[in-house]
Coordinates of C-alpha atoms in Angstrom, one line a residue:
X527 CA 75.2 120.5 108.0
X528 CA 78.0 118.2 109.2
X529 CA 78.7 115.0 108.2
X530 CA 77.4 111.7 110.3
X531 CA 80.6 110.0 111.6
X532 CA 81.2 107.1 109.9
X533 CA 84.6 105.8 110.5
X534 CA 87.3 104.1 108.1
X535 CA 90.2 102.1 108.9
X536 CA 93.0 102.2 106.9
X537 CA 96.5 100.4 107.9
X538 CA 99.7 100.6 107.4
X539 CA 103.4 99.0 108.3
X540 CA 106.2 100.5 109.0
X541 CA 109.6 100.5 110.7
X542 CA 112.1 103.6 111.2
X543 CA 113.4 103.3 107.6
X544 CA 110.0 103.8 106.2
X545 CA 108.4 106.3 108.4
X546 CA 109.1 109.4 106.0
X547 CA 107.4 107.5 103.1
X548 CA 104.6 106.5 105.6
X549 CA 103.8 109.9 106.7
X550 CA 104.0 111.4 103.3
X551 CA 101.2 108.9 102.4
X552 CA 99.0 109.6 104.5
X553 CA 99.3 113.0 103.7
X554 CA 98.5 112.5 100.1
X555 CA 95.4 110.5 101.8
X556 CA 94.3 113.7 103.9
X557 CA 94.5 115.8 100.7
X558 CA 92.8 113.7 98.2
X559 CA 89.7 113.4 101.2
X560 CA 87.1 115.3 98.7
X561 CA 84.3 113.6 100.3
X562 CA 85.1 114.7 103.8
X563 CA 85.1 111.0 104.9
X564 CA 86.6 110.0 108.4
X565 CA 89.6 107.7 108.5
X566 CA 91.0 106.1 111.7
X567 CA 94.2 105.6 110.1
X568 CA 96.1 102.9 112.4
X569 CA 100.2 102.5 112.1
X570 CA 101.7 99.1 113.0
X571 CA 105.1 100.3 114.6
X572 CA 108.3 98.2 114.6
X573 CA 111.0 99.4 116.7
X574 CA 110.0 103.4 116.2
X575 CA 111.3 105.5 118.1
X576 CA 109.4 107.7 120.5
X577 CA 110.4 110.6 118.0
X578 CA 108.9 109.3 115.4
X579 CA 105.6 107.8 116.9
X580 CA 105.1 111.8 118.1
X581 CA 105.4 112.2 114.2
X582 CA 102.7 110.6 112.6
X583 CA 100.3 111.0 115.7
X584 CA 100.7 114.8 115.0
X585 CA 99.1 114.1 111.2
X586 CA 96.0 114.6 110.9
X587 CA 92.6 117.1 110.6
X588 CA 89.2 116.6 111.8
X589 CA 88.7 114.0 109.5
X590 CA 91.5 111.9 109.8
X591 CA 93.6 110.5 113.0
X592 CA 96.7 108.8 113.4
X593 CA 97.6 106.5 116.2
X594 CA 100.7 104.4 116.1
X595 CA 100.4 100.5 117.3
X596 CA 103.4 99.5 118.4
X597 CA 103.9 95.7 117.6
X598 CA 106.6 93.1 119.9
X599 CA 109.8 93.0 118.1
X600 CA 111.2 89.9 116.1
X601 CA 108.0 88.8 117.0
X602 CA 108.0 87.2 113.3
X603 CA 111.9 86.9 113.1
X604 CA 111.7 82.9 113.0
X605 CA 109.3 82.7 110.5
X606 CA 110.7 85.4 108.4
X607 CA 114.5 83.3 108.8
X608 CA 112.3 79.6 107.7
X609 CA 111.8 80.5 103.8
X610 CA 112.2 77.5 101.7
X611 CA 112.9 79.7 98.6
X612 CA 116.8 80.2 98.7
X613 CA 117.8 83.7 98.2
X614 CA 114.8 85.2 99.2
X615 CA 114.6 87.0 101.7
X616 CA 111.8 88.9 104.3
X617 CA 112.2 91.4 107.2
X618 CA 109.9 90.2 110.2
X619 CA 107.9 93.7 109.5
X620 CA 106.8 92.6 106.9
X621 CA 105.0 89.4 108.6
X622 CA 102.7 92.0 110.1
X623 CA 100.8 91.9 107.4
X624 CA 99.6 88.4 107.7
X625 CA 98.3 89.3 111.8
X626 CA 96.8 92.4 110.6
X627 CA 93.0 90.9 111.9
X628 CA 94.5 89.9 115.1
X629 CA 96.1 93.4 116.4
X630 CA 92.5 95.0 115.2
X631 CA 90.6 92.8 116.8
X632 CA 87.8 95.4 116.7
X633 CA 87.8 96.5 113.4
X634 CA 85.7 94.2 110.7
X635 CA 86.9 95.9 107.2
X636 CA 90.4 98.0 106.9
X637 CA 92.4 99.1 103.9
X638 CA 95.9 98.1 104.4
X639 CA 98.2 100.5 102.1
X640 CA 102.1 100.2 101.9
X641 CA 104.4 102.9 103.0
X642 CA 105.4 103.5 99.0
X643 CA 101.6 104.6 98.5
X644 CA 100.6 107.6 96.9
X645 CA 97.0 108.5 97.5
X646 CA 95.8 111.2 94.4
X647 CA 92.1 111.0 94.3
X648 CA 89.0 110.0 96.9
X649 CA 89.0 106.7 97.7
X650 CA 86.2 106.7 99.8
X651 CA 83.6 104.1 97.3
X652 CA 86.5 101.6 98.3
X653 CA 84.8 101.1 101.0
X654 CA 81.6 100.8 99.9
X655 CA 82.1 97.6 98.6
X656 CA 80.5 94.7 100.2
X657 CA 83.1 91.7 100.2
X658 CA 80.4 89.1 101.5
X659 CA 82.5 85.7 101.0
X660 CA 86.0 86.9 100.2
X661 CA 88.6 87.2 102.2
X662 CA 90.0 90.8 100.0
X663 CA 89.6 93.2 97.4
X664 CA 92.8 93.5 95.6
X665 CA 94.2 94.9 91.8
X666 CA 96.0 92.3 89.5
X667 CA 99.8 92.2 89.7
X668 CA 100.5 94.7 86.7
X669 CA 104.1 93.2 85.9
X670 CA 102.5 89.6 85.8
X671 CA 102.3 88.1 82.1
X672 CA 100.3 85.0 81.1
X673 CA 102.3 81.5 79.9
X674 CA 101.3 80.0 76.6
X675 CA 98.3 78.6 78.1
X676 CA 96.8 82.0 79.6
X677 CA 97.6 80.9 82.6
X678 CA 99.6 83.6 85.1
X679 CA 103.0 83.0 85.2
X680 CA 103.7 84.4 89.0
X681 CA 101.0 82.2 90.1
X682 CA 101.8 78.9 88.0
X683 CA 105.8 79.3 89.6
X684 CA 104.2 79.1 93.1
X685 CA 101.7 76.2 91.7
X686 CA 98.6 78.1 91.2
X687 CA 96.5 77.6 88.2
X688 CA 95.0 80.4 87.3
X689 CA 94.7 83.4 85.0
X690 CA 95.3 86.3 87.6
X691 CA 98.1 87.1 90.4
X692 CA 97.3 90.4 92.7
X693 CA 99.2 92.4 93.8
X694 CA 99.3 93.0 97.7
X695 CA 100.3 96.5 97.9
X696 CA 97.1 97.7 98.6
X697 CA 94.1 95.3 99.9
X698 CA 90.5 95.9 101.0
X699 CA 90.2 92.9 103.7
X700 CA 87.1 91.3 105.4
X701 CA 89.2 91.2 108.8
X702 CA 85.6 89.6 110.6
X703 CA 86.1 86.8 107.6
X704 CA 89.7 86.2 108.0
X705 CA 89.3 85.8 112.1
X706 CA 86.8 83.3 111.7
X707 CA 88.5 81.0 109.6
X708 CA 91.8 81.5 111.2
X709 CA 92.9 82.4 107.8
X710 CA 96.1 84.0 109.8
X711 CA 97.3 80.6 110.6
X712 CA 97.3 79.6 106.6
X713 CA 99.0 82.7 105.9
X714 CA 101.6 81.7 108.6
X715 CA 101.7 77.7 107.4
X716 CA 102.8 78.8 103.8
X717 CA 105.1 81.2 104.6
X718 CA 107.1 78.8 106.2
X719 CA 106.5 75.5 103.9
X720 CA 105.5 76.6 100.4
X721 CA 107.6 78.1 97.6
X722 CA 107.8 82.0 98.2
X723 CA 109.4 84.7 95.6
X724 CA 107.6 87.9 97.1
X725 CA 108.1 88.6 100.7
X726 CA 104.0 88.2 101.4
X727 CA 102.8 88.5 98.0
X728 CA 102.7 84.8 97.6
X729 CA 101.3 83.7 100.9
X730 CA 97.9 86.3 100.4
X731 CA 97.8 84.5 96.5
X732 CA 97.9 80.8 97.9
X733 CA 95.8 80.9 100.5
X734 CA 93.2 83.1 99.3
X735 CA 93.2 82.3 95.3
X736 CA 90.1 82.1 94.3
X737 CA 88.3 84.5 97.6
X738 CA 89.8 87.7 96.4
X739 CA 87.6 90.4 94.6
X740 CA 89.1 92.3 91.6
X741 CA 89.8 95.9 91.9
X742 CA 90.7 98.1 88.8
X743 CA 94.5 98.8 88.0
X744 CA 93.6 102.6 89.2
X745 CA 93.2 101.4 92.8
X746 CA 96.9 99.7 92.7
X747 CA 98.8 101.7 89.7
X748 CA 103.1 100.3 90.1
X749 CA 105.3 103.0 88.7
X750 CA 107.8 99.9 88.0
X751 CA 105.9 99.8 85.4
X752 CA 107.2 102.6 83.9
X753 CA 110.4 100.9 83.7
X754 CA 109.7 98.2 81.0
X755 CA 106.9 99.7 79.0
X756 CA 106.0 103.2 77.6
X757 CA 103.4 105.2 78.7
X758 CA 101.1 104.3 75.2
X759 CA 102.0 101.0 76.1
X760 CA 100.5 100.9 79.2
X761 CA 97.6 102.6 78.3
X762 CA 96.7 99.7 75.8
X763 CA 97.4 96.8 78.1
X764 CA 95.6 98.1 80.8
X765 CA 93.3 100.8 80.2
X766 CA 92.0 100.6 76.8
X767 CA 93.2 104.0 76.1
X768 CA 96.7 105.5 74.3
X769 CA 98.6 107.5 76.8
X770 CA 100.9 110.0 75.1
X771 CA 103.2 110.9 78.2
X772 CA 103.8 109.7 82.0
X773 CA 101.7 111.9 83.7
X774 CA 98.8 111.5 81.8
X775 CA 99.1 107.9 82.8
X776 CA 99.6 109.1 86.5
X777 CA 96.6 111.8 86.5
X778 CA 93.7 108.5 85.9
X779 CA 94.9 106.7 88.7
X780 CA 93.7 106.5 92.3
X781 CA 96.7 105.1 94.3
X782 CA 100.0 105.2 93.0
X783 CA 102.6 103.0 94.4
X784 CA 105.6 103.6 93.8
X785 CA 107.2 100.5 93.5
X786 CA 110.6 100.9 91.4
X787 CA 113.6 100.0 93.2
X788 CA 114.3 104.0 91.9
X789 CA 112.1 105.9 95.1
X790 CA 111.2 109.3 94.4
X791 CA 112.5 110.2 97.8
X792 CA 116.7 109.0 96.7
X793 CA 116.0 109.6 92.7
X794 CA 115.0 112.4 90.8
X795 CA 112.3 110.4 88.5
X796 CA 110.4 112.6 85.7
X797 CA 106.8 113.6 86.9
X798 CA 107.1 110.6 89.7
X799 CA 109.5 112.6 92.0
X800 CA 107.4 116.2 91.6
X801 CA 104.4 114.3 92.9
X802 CA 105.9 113.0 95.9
X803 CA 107.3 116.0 96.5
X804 CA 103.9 117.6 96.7
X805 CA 103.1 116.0 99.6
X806 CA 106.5 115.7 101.3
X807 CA 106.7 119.8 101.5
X808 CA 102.9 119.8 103.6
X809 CA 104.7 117.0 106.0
X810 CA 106.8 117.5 109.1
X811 CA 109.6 116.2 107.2
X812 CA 109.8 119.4 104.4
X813 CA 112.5 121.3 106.1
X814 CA 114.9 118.1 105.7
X815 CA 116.6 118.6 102.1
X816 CA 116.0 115.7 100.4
X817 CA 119.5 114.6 98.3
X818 CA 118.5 112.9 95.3
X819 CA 120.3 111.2 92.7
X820 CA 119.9 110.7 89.1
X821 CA 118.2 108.1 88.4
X822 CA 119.2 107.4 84.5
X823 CA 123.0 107.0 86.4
X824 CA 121.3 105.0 88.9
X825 CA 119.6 102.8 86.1
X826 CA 123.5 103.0 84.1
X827 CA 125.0 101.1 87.3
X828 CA 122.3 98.8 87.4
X829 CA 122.1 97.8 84.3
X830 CA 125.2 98.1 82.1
X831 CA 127.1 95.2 83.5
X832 CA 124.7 92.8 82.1
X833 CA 123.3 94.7 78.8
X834 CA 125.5 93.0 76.4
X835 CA 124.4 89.5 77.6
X836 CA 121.1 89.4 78.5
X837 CA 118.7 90.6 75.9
X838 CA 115.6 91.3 78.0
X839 CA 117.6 93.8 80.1
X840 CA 119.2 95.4 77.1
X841 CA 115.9 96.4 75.8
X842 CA 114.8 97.2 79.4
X843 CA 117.4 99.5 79.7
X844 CA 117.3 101.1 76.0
X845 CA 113.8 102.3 76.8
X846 CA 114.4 104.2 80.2
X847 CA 117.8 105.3 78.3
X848 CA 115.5 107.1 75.7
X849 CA 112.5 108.1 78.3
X850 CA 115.5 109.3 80.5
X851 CA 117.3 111.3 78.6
X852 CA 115.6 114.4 78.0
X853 CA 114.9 115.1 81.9
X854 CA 118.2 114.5 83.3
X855 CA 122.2 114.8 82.9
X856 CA 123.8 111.1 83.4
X857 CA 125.3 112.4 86.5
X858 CA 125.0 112.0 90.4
X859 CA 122.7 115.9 91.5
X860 CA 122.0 117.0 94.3
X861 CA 117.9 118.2 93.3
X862 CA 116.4 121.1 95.0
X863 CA 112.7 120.2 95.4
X864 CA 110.1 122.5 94.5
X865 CA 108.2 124.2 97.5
X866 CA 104.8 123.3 96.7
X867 CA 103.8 124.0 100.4
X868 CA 104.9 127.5 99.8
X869 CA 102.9 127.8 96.3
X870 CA 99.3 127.3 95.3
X871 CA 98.4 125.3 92.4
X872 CA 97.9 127.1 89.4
X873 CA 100.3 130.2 90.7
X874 CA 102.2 132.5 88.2
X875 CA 105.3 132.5 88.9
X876 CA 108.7 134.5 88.6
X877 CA 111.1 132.3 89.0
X878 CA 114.4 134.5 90.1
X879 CA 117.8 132.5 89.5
X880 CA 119.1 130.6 87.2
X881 CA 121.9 128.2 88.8
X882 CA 121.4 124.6 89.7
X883 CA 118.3 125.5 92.2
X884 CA 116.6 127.5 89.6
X885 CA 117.2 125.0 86.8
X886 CA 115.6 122.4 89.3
X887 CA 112.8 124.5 90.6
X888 CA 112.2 125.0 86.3
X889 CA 112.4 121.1 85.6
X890 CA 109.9 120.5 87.9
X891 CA 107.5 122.9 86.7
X892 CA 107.6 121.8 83.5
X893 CA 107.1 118.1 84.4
X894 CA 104.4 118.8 87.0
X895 CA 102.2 121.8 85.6
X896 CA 101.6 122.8 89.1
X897 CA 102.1 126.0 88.5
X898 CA 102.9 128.5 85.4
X899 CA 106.0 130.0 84.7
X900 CA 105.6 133.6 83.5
X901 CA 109.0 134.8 83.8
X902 CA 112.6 133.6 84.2
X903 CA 115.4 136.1 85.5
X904 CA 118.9 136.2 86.8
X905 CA 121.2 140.1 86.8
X906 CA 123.5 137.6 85.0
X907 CA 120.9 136.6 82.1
X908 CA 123.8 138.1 79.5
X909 CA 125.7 135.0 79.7
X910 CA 123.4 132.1 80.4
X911 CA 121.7 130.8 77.2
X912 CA 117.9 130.3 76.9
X913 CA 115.1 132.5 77.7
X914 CA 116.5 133.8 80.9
X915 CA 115.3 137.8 81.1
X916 CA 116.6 141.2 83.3
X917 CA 115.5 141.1 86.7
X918 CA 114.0 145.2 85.7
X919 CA 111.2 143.1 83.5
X920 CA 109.5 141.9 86.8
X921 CA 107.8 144.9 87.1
X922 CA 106.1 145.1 83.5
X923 CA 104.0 141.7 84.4
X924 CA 101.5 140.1 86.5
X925 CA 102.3 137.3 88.8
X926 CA 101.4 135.6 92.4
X927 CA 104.8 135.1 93.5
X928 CA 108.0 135.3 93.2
X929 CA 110.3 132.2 94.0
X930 CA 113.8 133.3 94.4
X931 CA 116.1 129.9 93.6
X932 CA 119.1 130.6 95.2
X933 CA 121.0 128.5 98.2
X934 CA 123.2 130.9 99.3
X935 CA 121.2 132.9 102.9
X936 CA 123.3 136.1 101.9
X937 CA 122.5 136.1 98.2
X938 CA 119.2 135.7 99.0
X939 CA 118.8 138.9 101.4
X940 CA 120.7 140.9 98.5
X941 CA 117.6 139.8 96.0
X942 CA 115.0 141.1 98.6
X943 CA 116.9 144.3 99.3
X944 CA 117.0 144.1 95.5
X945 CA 113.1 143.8 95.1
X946 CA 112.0 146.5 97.4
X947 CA 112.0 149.2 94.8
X948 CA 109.1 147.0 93.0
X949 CA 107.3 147.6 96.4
X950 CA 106.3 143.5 95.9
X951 CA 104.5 142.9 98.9
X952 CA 106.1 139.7 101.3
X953 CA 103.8 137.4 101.0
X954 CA 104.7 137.5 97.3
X955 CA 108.2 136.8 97.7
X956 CA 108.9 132.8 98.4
X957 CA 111.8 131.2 99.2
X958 CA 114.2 128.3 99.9

């Protein structure tokens, strides 16, 4: 029996920069949709070209549609100039946010998500909660810490009071609520007159302190924080629990955000990076190779001209050093991603090379557990060290595919010429 229809609106904001990101989000949202809910998912366009609008309309199934909004340009430049905070700046884009109510004049209750939003699990009961008074539903700021006297210190710097400081990368907001009490035009007032450190962070924490409804961490997890604390760390401070590794962290949470100034899309991040990559290879984007970097040599030039002065930073920096270290060579890579699109979870797997692709496709396995390596071969496993076998040994075991890690077009008709006396079936045989 099918479902009623019961729609949900979910929002984002994005410009040409962020459109990849956008679209791999909502991808992550059509695959964590366990409950079968419907989504009206609505994209507030700025300056997107027709290309790209095409793109994101195209995602979708019969539970979930895309339709891009395209929003005036520098309709917000102005305001987004007028900041009385030297130094900081905003991008007009991001204003968006504050007129969200306005452009969806129809809708009464929408999920706004930002681009660098991972979905992982149904988050259908968001929406089950009733928000009565408030203005939101939003998660604490995880990277806030409390003054001396327990008061938040992002929210006492912008003269707020109070014990908590949320974070406004993901928000549950009473739209019906915020048109009738023309909250748009506070939001508006104190971006442009009152002290402002976080593009629109601050505005949504003065006006509405004390009208927002707390979400758990899960529903708003920041993968900065992953930056300045361990995993067992986190898992104190925040959930009551001892996490022994990253992605035992990342598998309790909801919605990820990936908010280090490292993106999983232009660094290769333990465990971080192999889940974006799951959904990038099921968007339109997967045939474009993504070329990331390091991101401990990343980290190094950030970093390392300030770790002998600056304490804080030194320690900052001897923790990702450590975490670091084991996953990656402190050298620019280009990183072959893993073709998950290609592979179904929980696969055994030959993996067949053992060069840079193959070394990349096997790091990735390890940190994701997406799959199970059962064998590792290259014709030139004499001279490589490790477990590397003879590619003769593929026929003595059982496996779902075989994923032939190699670059090179002609190399890579040799190996299937090569693999026809197995009599391995096509399907079988995946590759770049």
């Amino acid at each position: 029996m099918k479902k009623s229809r019961e729609q949900k609106h979910i929002v984002y904001i994005t410009d040409e920069n962020y459109s990849m990101p956008t679209v791999v989000s909502i991808i992550s949202l059509i695959e964590s949709n366990s409950s079968a809910s419907y989504y009206d998912v609505h994209v507030l366009g700025n300056g997107l070209s027709q290309h790209t609008k095409e793109m994101i309309e195209s995602v979708g199934n019969e539970y979930v549609t895309c339709n891009v909004i395209s929003v005036p340009q520098n309709k917000y430049k102005k305001m987004a100039e007028n900041c009385l905070t030297e130094g900081i700046h905003v991008t007009d884009t991001a204003l968006y946010k504050f007129d969200i109510a306005n452009i969806l004049a129809s809708v009464e209750q929408v999920l706004y998500l930002d681009s660098d939003i991972l979905v992982c699990q149904d988050i259908s009961g968001l929406f089950a909660i009733e928000l009565f008074e408030y203005y939101l539903a939003a998660a604490d700021e995880m990277g806030d810490e409390l003054n001396e006297d327990g008061k938040s210190m992002l929210a006492s710097r912008i003269g707020i009071h109070s014990s908590t400081y949320f974070n406004s990368g993901v928000m549950l907001l009473n739209l019906r609520r915020l048109r009738r009490e023309n909250v748009i035009k506070e939001l508006l007032e104190y971006r442009s007159s009152r002290i402002n450190y976080f593009m629109d962070q601050d505005a949504f924490n003065g006006v509405m302190y004390g009208r927002r409804l707390k979400l758990p961490c899960c529903y708003n997890f920041r993968t900065a924080l992953f930056d300045i604390m361990l995993p067992e760390e986190i898992g104190e401070k925040f959930y009551h629990k001892k996490y022994m590794a990253v992605k035992d962290c990342l598998s309790d949470q909801k919605i990820i955000h990936l908010s280090s100034q490292f993106k999983p899309w232009k660094y290769n991040i333990p465990w971080i990076t192999d889940l974006f990559m799951k959904y990038y290879e099921m968007s339109p984007y997967k045939n474009n190779l993504l070329e990331l970097k390091s991101s401990l040599k990343g980290l190094y030039d950030v970093y390392e001209p300030w770790k002998k002065d600056i304490k804080i930073l030194s320690s900052q920096y001897d923790i990702l050093l450590s975490k670091y270290r084991q996953a990656f060579e402190e050298r620019n890579q280009k990183i072959w991603g893993f073709p998950y699109a290609k592979v179904r979870r929980g696969s055994r797997i030959v993996l067949y090379g053992a060069g840079d692709v193959g070394n990349d496709f096997k790091m990735q396995i390890d940190a994701s557990d997406y799959c199970s390596l059962v064998l590792w071969v290259d014709r030139n496993y004499a001279q490589i060290k490790g477990s590397i076998r003879p590619p003769e040994e593929i026929k003595k075991i059982e496996f779902d595919y075989i994923l032939i890690a190699v670059a090179n077009e002609k190399a890579v008709r040799g190996i299937e010429e090569y693999l026809k006396q197995f009599q391995i079936i096509k399907e079988k045989i995946v590759t770049l």
